Amino acid sequence: MATDVQRWRTSTFRLIALYTAIFAICGSALVAFIYWQSAGYMTEQADAQIDWEAHYFRSLGPTAISDEIAQRITAAHLHVTFIGLFSPQGIRLAGDVPDIPHELPVDGAKHTIGKLETSVAASRVPLARASAMRLPSGNILVLARDLGEVKELRSSILRALSYGGCFALISAFAGMVLVSVRRNTRIRALQRVAQQIARGDLQRRLPQSGSDELDMLAQIVNHMLDEIERLMGEIKSTCDNIAHDLRSPLSRARTLLMRATQMQPGPVAEPLERALTEVDVALGRFRAMLRISEIETMHRRGGFTTFNFRELIEEVADLYGPLAEDKGLDFRSDLIDVGTIHADRALLFEALGNMLDNAIKFTPVGGLVRINLHQDGPGARLEVIDSGPGIAADERKAVTQRFYRSERTAQLPGSGLGLSVVAAVMRLHNYAMRISDATPVASTGTRITVCCWPQPLA
């Protein structure tokens, strides 16, 4: 139903509907003009015939007029013209018009009247053009001509307009549906590819099938994607090369510092140990950067399998539960069996591990850490809650970026890449990750919610 509603709201459908409306208006105007011209022409012919008859009867004497009227009525096969001769008092003297129509003035002008009574088989003319004039003898002559042809013409034109209009509208509607279906099929294909590109697959390109405006737009977008992919590839390659190249000298420096620490015990060893710790931090950051790059460049479905989601979370909870207890935290899990999911098990294990590691690291002694798994309509919903310092609302988007460290936790050890790895894994799976307050579980802290089902493109 939603697709049909969207189809009616497309520009293609609106344009065809507009053209159909314009065609219908123009067609109706043309038919009306033809009708007006035809009816006017037939009326003019009737008026000319009445004028000719009036001139003829005026040229006859009083007795000859009655004889001529009787002869015409007797000889007429098609009763189209009607004649009536009346005394000055309105008494019929001859003809097939029994009475002077009350709406017809005796002024010699032509008028259109309806329901003209005639004595021809007691018939009634529904529409006539008539004129009443006073003759030199004082009698009144009524001449009328049947306009039934005009009425038939009107009915014929109206029928033609109705049938033709219905056929044109049905044909236009069918054309709108066919054109809209074809255009919407192409647009949906472009939309699917655009969604894949927006989710990180920059190697995809918009399909092209012809030379219309959609293909012109697709060509421009594809060229833009080529440049974006090239630039991002260069930046990524530069960052990866820096991280990879610095790992070797840092590893050698770490080895030398460890040897120097072992060879120089006492006061000299303390600064060497601090330098060793800083080198370990730098190596950890480089490893995290390379891991994020590796996740972002993985094949979309290469490592996806079907597995029980609750069992995976239980393994992560069993691994990090002792660490939380050693720190004096209240660690609990509330896991509902949500069945199986189709995802990369190893990557989700790593992402959940980073989430729990952050929660345990930033929660002070005596705090709490919760991990919940519930069913939420479309799929499973995972929550990791802690009672740590929390994340400010204006920082919740920034913490998923590389190397970002909040001022609240800057003094704690870490590289600022834990949630970056989590965000990269969720982007690969097209899962939604939200960061919010820990209330009502804790007055302070952070709640990270993961909706474990593919999200539509906004």
Coordinates of C-alpha atoms in Angstrom, one line a residue:
M1 CA 0.0 0.0 0.0
A2 CA 2.8 2.4 0.8
T3 CA 4.4 1.7 -2.5
D4 CA 1.2 2.6 -4.3
V5 CA 0.8 5.8 -2.3
Q6 CA 4.4 6.7 -3.2
R7 CA 3.8 5.9 -6.9
W8 CA 1.0 8.5 -7.0
R9 CA 3.3 11.1 -5.5
T10 CA 6.0 10.8 -8.1
S11 CA 6.8 13.6 -10.5
T12 CA 6.2 11.3 -13.5
F13 CA 2.7 10.5 -12.3
R14 CA 2.0 14.2 -11.6
L15 CA 3.3 15.3 -15.0
I16 CA 1.2 12.7 -16.9
A17 CA -1.8 13.6 -14.8
L18 CA -1.3 17.3 -15.6
Y19 CA -0.9 16.6 -19.3
T20 CA -4.1 14.5 -19.2
A21 CA -6.0 17.3 -17.5
I22 CA -4.8 19.8 -20.1
F23 CA -5.7 17.4 -22.9
A24 CA -9.2 16.9 -21.3
I25 CA -9.7 20.6 -21.0
C26 CA -8.5 21.3 -24.5
G27 CA -10.6 18.4 -25.9
S28 CA -13.7 19.7 -24.1
A29 CA -13.1 23.2 -25.3
L30 CA -12.7 21.9 -28.9
V31 CA -15.9 19.9 -28.7
A32 CA -17.8 22.8 -27.2
F33 CA -16.5 25.1 -30.0
I34 CA -17.6 22.6 -32.7
Y35 CA -21.0 22.3 -31.1
W36 CA -21.4 26.0 -30.8
Q37 CA -20.4 26.5 -34.5
S38 CA -22.7 23.7 -35.7
A39 CA -25.7 24.8 -33.6
G40 CA -25.2 28.4 -34.7
Y41 CA -24.9 27.3 -38.4
M42 CA -28.2 25.3 -38.2
T43 CA -29.9 28.1 -36.4
E44 CA -28.8 30.5 -39.1
Q45 CA -30.1 28.1 -41.7
A46 CA -33.5 27.9 -39.9
D47 CA -33.6 31.7 -39.7
A48 CA -32.9 32.0 -43.5
Q49 CA -35.6 29.5 -44.3
I50 CA -38.1 31.5 -42.1
D51 CA -37.2 34.7 -43.8
W52 CA -37.6 33.2 -47.2
E53 CA -41.0 31.8 -46.2
A54 CA -42.1 35.1 -44.7
H55 CA -41.2 37.0 -47.9
Y56 CA -43.0 34.4 -50.0
F57 CA -46.2 34.5 -48.0
R58 CA -46.2 38.3 -47.8
S59 CA -46.3 38.4 -51.6
L60 CA -49.5 36.3 -51.8
G61 CA -53.1 37.5 -51.3
P62 CA -55.2 36.6 -48.3
T63 CA -57.0 33.7 -50.1
A64 CA -53.9 32.5 -51.8
I65 CA -52.1 32.2 -48.5
S66 CA -54.7 29.8 -47.1
D67 CA -54.6 27.7 -50.2
E68 CA -50.8 27.6 -50.3
I69 CA -50.7 26.6 -46.6
A70 CA -53.2 23.8 -47.1
Q71 CA -51.3 22.6 -50.2
R72 CA -48.0 22.5 -48.4
I73 CA -49.3 20.6 -45.5
T74 CA -50.9 18.0 -47.8
A75 CA -47.7 17.6 -49.9
A76 CA -45.2 17.5 -47.0
H77 CA -43.6 14.2 -46.3
L78 CA -41.2 15.4 -43.5
H79 CA -42.8 17.8 -41.2
V80 CA -39.9 20.2 -40.5
T81 CA -41.5 23.5 -41.2
F82 CA -44.8 24.5 -39.5
I83 CA -47.2 27.3 -40.6
G84 CA -50.2 28.9 -38.9
L85 CA -52.5 31.6 -40.1
F86 CA -54.5 33.4 -37.4
S87 CA -57.1 36.2 -37.4
P88 CA -56.3 39.4 -35.5
Q89 CA -58.2 38.0 -32.6
G90 CA -56.0 34.8 -32.6
I91 CA -58.4 32.4 -34.2
R92 CA -56.7 29.8 -36.4
L93 CA -57.7 30.2 -40.1
A94 CA -55.3 27.7 -41.6
G95 CA -52.1 25.7 -41.0
D96 CA -50.9 23.0 -38.6
V97 CA -50.1 25.3 -35.6
P98 CA -53.3 25.3 -33.5
D99 CA -52.5 28.3 -31.3
I100 CA -50.1 31.1 -31.2
P101 CA -47.4 30.2 -28.6
H102 CA -47.8 32.4 -25.6
E103 CA -44.0 33.0 -25.4
L104 CA -43.8 34.1 -29.0
P105 CA -44.3 37.9 -29.5
V106 CA -45.8 39.2 -32.7
D107 CA -42.8 41.3 -33.7
G108 CA -41.5 39.6 -36.9
A109 CA -38.3 38.6 -35.1
K110 CA -37.0 35.0 -34.8
H111 CA -37.2 33.4 -31.4
T112 CA -36.3 30.0 -30.0
I113 CA -39.2 28.4 -28.3
G114 CA -39.8 25.0 -26.7
K115 CA -42.7 22.6 -26.9
L116 CA -44.4 23.9 -30.0
E117 CA -47.9 22.3 -30.3
T118 CA -48.8 21.1 -33.8
S119 CA -51.8 19.4 -35.3
V120 CA -49.7 16.8 -37.2
A121 CA -50.7 13.6 -35.5
A122 CA -51.1 15.6 -32.3
S123 CA -47.3 15.9 -32.0
R124 CA -45.2 18.3 -30.0
V125 CA -42.0 19.8 -31.2
P126 CA -39.6 20.0 -28.2
L127 CA -37.4 22.8 -29.7
A128 CA -38.3 25.2 -32.6
R129 CA -37.2 28.4 -34.2
A130 CA -40.3 30.6 -34.8
S131 CA -41.4 34.0 -35.9
A132 CA -44.9 35.7 -35.7
M133 CA -45.6 38.6 -38.0
R134 CA -48.7 40.7 -38.9
L135 CA -49.6 40.6 -42.5
P136 CA -51.0 43.6 -44.4
S137 CA -54.5 42.1 -44.1
G138 CA -54.2 42.2 -40.3
N139 CA -53.9 38.5 -40.0
I140 CA -51.1 36.9 -38.0
L141 CA -48.7 34.5 -39.7
V142 CA -46.7 32.1 -37.6
L143 CA -43.7 30.3 -39.2
A144 CA -41.7 27.7 -37.2
R145 CA -38.9 25.3 -38.0
D146 CA -38.1 22.2 -36.1
L147 CA -34.7 22.4 -34.3
G148 CA -34.7 18.7 -33.3
E149 CA -31.6 18.2 -35.4
V150 CA -29.8 20.7 -33.2
K151 CA -30.9 18.8 -30.2
E152 CA -29.8 15.5 -31.7
L153 CA -26.5 17.1 -32.6
R154 CA -26.2 18.2 -29.0
S155 CA -26.9 14.7 -27.7
S156 CA -24.5 13.2 -30.2
I157 CA -21.7 15.6 -29.2
L158 CA -22.3 15.0 -25.5
R159 CA -22.3 11.2 -26.1
A160 CA -19.1 11.5 -28.1
L161 CA -17.5 13.7 -25.5
S162 CA -18.5 11.3 -22.7
Y163 CA -17.4 8.2 -24.4
G164 CA -14.2 9.7 -25.8
G165 CA -13.4 11.4 -22.6
C166 CA -13.8 8.2 -20.6
F167 CA -11.7 6.3 -23.1
A168 CA -9.0 9.0 -23.1
L169 CA -8.9 9.1 -19.2
I170 CA -8.7 5.3 -19.0
S171 CA -6.0 5.2 -21.6
A172 CA -4.1 8.1 -19.8
F173 CA -4.5 6.3 -16.5
A174 CA -3.2 3.1 -17.9
G175 CA -0.3 5.0 -19.4
M176 CA 0.4 6.7 -16.1
V177 CA 0.6 3.4 -14.3
L178 CA 2.8 1.8 -16.9
V179 CA 5.2 4.7 -17.1
S180 CA 5.2 5.1 -13.3
V181 CA 5.9 1.4 -12.8
R182 CA 8.8 1.5 -15.2
R183 CA 10.2 4.7 -13.8
N184 CA 9.7 3.5 -10.2
T185 CA 11.5 0.2 -11.0
R186 CA 14.5 2.2 -12.1
I187 CA 14.3 4.5 -9.1
R188 CA 14.1 1.6 -6.7
A189 CA 17.2 0.1 -8.3
L190 CA 19.0 3.4 -7.9
Q191 CA 17.8 3.6 -4.3
R192 CA 19.1 0.1 -3.4
V193 CA 22.5 0.9 -4.8
A194 CA 22.5 4.3 -3.1
Q195 CA 21.7 2.6 0.3
Q196 CA 24.6 0.2 -0.2
I197 CA 26.9 3.1 -1.0
A198 CA 25.7 5.1 2.0
R199 CA 26.4 2.1 4.2
G200 CA 30.1 2.1 3.2
D201 CA 30.3 0.1 0.0
L202 CA 31.9 2.8 -2.1
Q203 CA 32.8 0.3 -4.9
R204 CA 29.1 0.2 -6.0
R205 CA 27.9 2.4 -8.8
L206 CA 24.5 3.6 -9.9
P207 CA 23.1 1.5 -12.8
Q208 CA 22.5 3.2 -16.2
S209 CA 20.2 1.9 -18.8
G210 CA 19.6 4.7 -21.4
S211 CA 20.1 8.3 -22.0
D212 CA 17.4 10.1 -20.1
E213 CA 17.7 12.5 -17.1
L214 CA 18.1 9.6 -14.6
D215 CA 21.1 8.3 -16.5
M216 CA 22.6 11.8 -16.7
L217 CA 22.3 12.1 -12.9
A218 CA 23.6 8.6 -12.4
Q219 CA 26.6 9.4 -14.6
I220 CA 27.4 12.5 -12.5
V221 CA 27.0 10.6 -9.2
N222 CA 29.2 7.7 -10.4
H223 CA 31.9 10.2 -11.4
M224 CA 31.7 11.8 -8.0
L225 CA 31.9 8.4 -6.3
D226 CA 35.0 7.6 -8.3
E227 CA 36.7 10.7 -7.0
I228 CA 35.4 10.1 -3.4
E229 CA 36.7 6.5 -3.5
R230 CA 40.0 7.6 -4.9
L231 CA 40.5 10.4 -2.2
M232 CA 39.3 8.2 0.7
G233 CA 41.6 5.4 -0.6
E234 CA 44.5 7.7 -0.6
I235 CA 43.8 9.0 2.9
K236 CA 43.1 5.5 4.3
S237 CA 46.3 4.2 2.6
T238 CA 48.3 7.0 4.1
C239 CA 46.9 6.4 7.6
D240 CA 47.4 2.7 7.4
N241 CA 50.9 3.0 6.1
I242 CA 51.8 5.4 8.9
A243 CA 50.3 3.1 11.5
H244 CA 51.9 0.0 10.0
D245 CA 55.3 1.6 9.5
L246 CA 55.5 3.1 13.0
R247 CA 54.7 -0.3 14.6
S248 CA 58.1 -1.7 13.8
P249 CA 60.2 1.1 15.2
L250 CA 58.0 1.3 18.3
S251 CA 58.2 -2.4 18.8
R252 CA 62.0 -2.2 18.6
A253 CA 62.0 0.8 21.0
R254 CA 59.8 -1.2 23.4
T255 CA 62.2 -4.1 23.3
L256 CA 65.2 -1.8 24.0
L257 CA 63.4 -0.1 26.8
M258 CA 62.5 -3.5 28.4
R259 CA 66.1 -4.6 28.2
A260 CA 67.3 -1.3 29.6
T261 CA 64.8 -1.7 32.5
Q262 CA 66.2 -5.1 33.2
M263 CA 69.8 -3.9 33.0
Q264 CA 69.3 -0.7 35.1
P265 CA 67.5 -1.5 38.3
G266 CA 66.8 1.1 40.9
P267 CA 65.9 4.8 40.3
V268 CA 66.9 4.7 36.7
A269 CA 64.3 2.0 35.9
E270 CA 61.3 4.1 36.9
P271 CA 61.4 6.6 34.0
L272 CA 62.2 3.7 31.6
E273 CA 59.1 1.9 32.8
R274 CA 57.0 5.0 32.2
A275 CA 58.4 5.3 28.8
L276 CA 57.7 1.6 28.2
T277 CA 54.0 2.3 29.3
E278 CA 53.7 5.2 26.8
V279 CA 55.1 3.0 24.0
D280 CA 52.5 0.3 24.9
V281 CA 49.8 2.9 24.6
A282 CA 51.0 4.1 21.2
L283 CA 51.2 0.5 20.0
G284 CA 47.7 -0.2 21.3
R285 CA 46.4 2.8 19.4
F286 CA 48.0 1.7 16.1
R287 CA 46.6 -1.8 16.5
A288 CA 43.1 -0.4 17.0
M289 CA 43.5 1.9 14.0
L290 CA 44.5 -1.0 11.8
R291 CA 41.7 -3.1 13.2
I292 CA 39.1 -0.5 12.4
S293 CA 40.5 -0.2 8.9
E294 CA 40.4 -4.0 8.5
I295 CA 36.7 -4.1 9.7
E296 CA 35.7 -1.3 7.3
T297 CA 37.3 -3.0 4.3
M298 CA 35.9 -6.4 5.0
H299 CA 33.6 -8.1 2.5
R300 CA 30.1 -7.3 3.4
R301 CA 28.9 -10.8 4.0
G302 CA 32.1 -12.7 4.0
G303 CA 32.1 -13.9 7.6
F304 CA 28.3 -13.9 8.3
T305 CA 26.8 -17.0 9.8
T306 CA 23.7 -18.0 11.8
F307 CA 24.2 -18.5 15.5
N308 CA 22.4 -18.2 18.8
F309 CA 22.8 -14.6 20.0
R310 CA 22.2 -15.3 23.7
E311 CA 25.0 -17.9 23.8
L312 CA 27.4 -15.3 22.3
I313 CA 26.5 -12.7 25.0
E314 CA 26.8 -15.3 27.8
E315 CA 30.4 -16.1 26.6
V316 CA 31.3 -12.4 26.7
A317 CA 29.6 -11.9 30.1
D318 CA 31.5 -15.0 31.5
L319 CA 34.8 -13.5 30.2
Y320 CA 34.3 -10.0 31.7
G321 CA 32.3 -10.9 34.8
P322 CA 35.4 -11.8 36.8
L323 CA 37.1 -8.5 35.8
A324 CA 34.1 -6.6 37.1
E325 CA 34.0 -8.5 40.4
D326 CA 37.8 -8.0 40.9
K327 CA 37.1 -4.3 40.7
G328 CA 34.3 -4.5 43.2
L329 CA 31.5 -3.8 40.7
D330 CA 27.9 -5.2 40.8
F331 CA 27.9 -7.1 37.5
R332 CA 24.6 -8.6 36.4
S333 CA 23.1 -9.9 33.1
D334 CA 19.4 -10.3 32.1
L335 CA 19.4 -12.3 28.9
I336 CA 16.2 -13.5 27.1
D337 CA 16.5 -16.2 24.4
V338 CA 15.9 -14.3 21.2
G339 CA 16.8 -17.1 18.8
T340 CA 19.4 -16.9 16.1
I341 CA 20.7 -14.0 14.1
H342 CA 22.7 -13.8 10.9
A343 CA 25.9 -11.8 11.6
D344 CA 29.7 -12.0 11.9
R345 CA 30.1 -13.8 15.3
A346 CA 33.7 -12.9 15.8
L347 CA 33.2 -9.2 15.1
L348 CA 30.1 -9.0 17.4
F349 CA 32.1 -10.8 20.1
E350 CA 34.9 -8.2 19.8
A351 CA 32.4 -5.2 19.8
L352 CA 30.5 -6.5 22.9
G353 CA 33.9 -7.1 24.6
N354 CA 34.9 -3.4 23.9
M355 CA 31.5 -2.2 25.3
L356 CA 31.9 -4.2 28.5
D357 CA 35.6 -3.3 28.8
N358 CA 34.7 0.4 28.6
A359 CA 31.8 0.0 31.1
I360 CA 34.1 -1.8 33.6
K361 CA 37.0 0.6 33.1
F362 CA 35.0 3.9 33.6
T363 CA 32.7 2.7 36.4
P364 CA 34.1 3.5 39.9
V365 CA 34.5 0.9 42.7
G366 CA 31.1 0.0 44.1
G367 CA 29.3 0.9 40.9
L368 CA 27.2 -1.4 38.7
V369 CA 27.3 -2.8 35.2
R370 CA 24.3 -4.4 33.5
I371 CA 24.0 -6.3 30.2
N372 CA 20.5 -6.9 29.0
L373 CA 19.1 -8.8 26.0
H374 CA 15.4 -8.5 25.0
Q375 CA 13.1 -9.0 22.1
D376 CA 12.0 -5.7 20.6
G377 CA 9.5 -6.2 17.7
P378 CA 11.7 -6.5 14.6
G379 CA 14.6 -8.2 16.4
A380 CA 16.9 -8.4 19.4
R381 CA 17.8 -5.3 21.5
L382 CA 21.0 -5.3 23.5
E383 CA 21.8 -2.9 26.3
V384 CA 25.0 -2.3 28.2
I385 CA 24.5 0.0 31.3
D386 CA 27.0 1.4 33.8
S387 CA 27.0 3.8 36.6
G388 CA 30.2 5.6 35.6
P389 CA 30.6 9.4 34.9
G390 CA 28.4 9.2 31.8
I391 CA 28.7 10.8 28.4
A392 CA 27.4 14.4 27.9
A393 CA 24.6 14.7 25.3
D394 CA 26.8 16.9 23.0
E395 CA 29.6 14.3 23.1
R396 CA 27.6 11.1 22.3
K397 CA 28.3 11.3 18.6
A398 CA 31.9 12.4 19.0
V399 CA 32.9 9.4 21.2
T400 CA 32.4 7.0 18.3
Q401 CA 35.1 8.9 16.3
R402 CA 38.7 7.9 16.4
F403 CA 40.9 9.2 19.3
Y404 CA 38.2 11.2 21.0
R405 CA 38.6 11.4 24.8
S406 CA 36.1 13.2 27.0
E407 CA 37.4 15.6 29.6
R408 CA 35.7 13.6 32.3
T409 CA 37.8 10.5 31.5
A410 CA 41.0 12.0 30.0
Q411 CA 43.0 10.9 33.1
L412 CA 42.1 7.2 32.6
P413 CA 44.2 5.0 30.4
G414 CA 42.9 4.3 27.0
S415 CA 43.3 5.1 23.3
G416 CA 39.9 6.6 22.6
L417 CA 39.2 3.9 19.9
G418 CA 37.1 1.4 21.8
L419 CA 33.7 2.8 20.7
S420 CA 35.2 3.5 17.3
V421 CA 35.7 -0.2 16.8
V422 CA 32.1 -0.9 18.1
A423 CA 30.7 1.7 15.7
A424 CA 32.6 0.2 12.7
V425 CA 31.2 -3.3 13.5
M426 CA 27.7 -1.9 13.8
R427 CA 28.0 -0.1 10.5
L428 CA 29.1 -3.3 8.8
H429 CA 26.0 -5.1 10.2
N430 CA 23.7 -2.0 9.5
Y431 CA 22.7 -2.1 13.2
A432 CA 21.7 1.1 15.0
M433 CA 23.7 2.1 18.1
R434 CA 22.3 4.7 20.5
I435 CA 24.0 6.3 23.6
S436 CA 21.8 7.7 26.4
D437 CA 21.6 8.1 30.1
A438 CA 21.6 5.1 32.5
T439 CA 18.4 6.2 34.2
P440 CA 16.4 4.7 35.8
V441 CA 18.9 1.9 36.5
A442 CA 21.5 4.4 37.9
S443 CA 21.4 8.1 38.6
T444 CA 24.6 8.6 36.6
G445 CA 26.2 6.6 33.9
T446 CA 25.8 5.5 30.3
R447 CA 23.4 3.2 28.4
I448 CA 24.5 1.9 25.0
T449 CA 21.6 0.3 23.1
V450 CA 22.1 -1.8 20.0
C451 CA 19.1 -2.6 17.8
C452 CA 20.3 -5.9 16.2
W453 CA 18.3 -5.8 12.9
P454 CA 19.1 -4.1 9.6
Q455 CA 18.0 -0.4 9.7
P456 CA 16.4 1.4 6.8
L457 CA 18.4 4.2 5.2
A458 CA 17.2 7.6 6.7

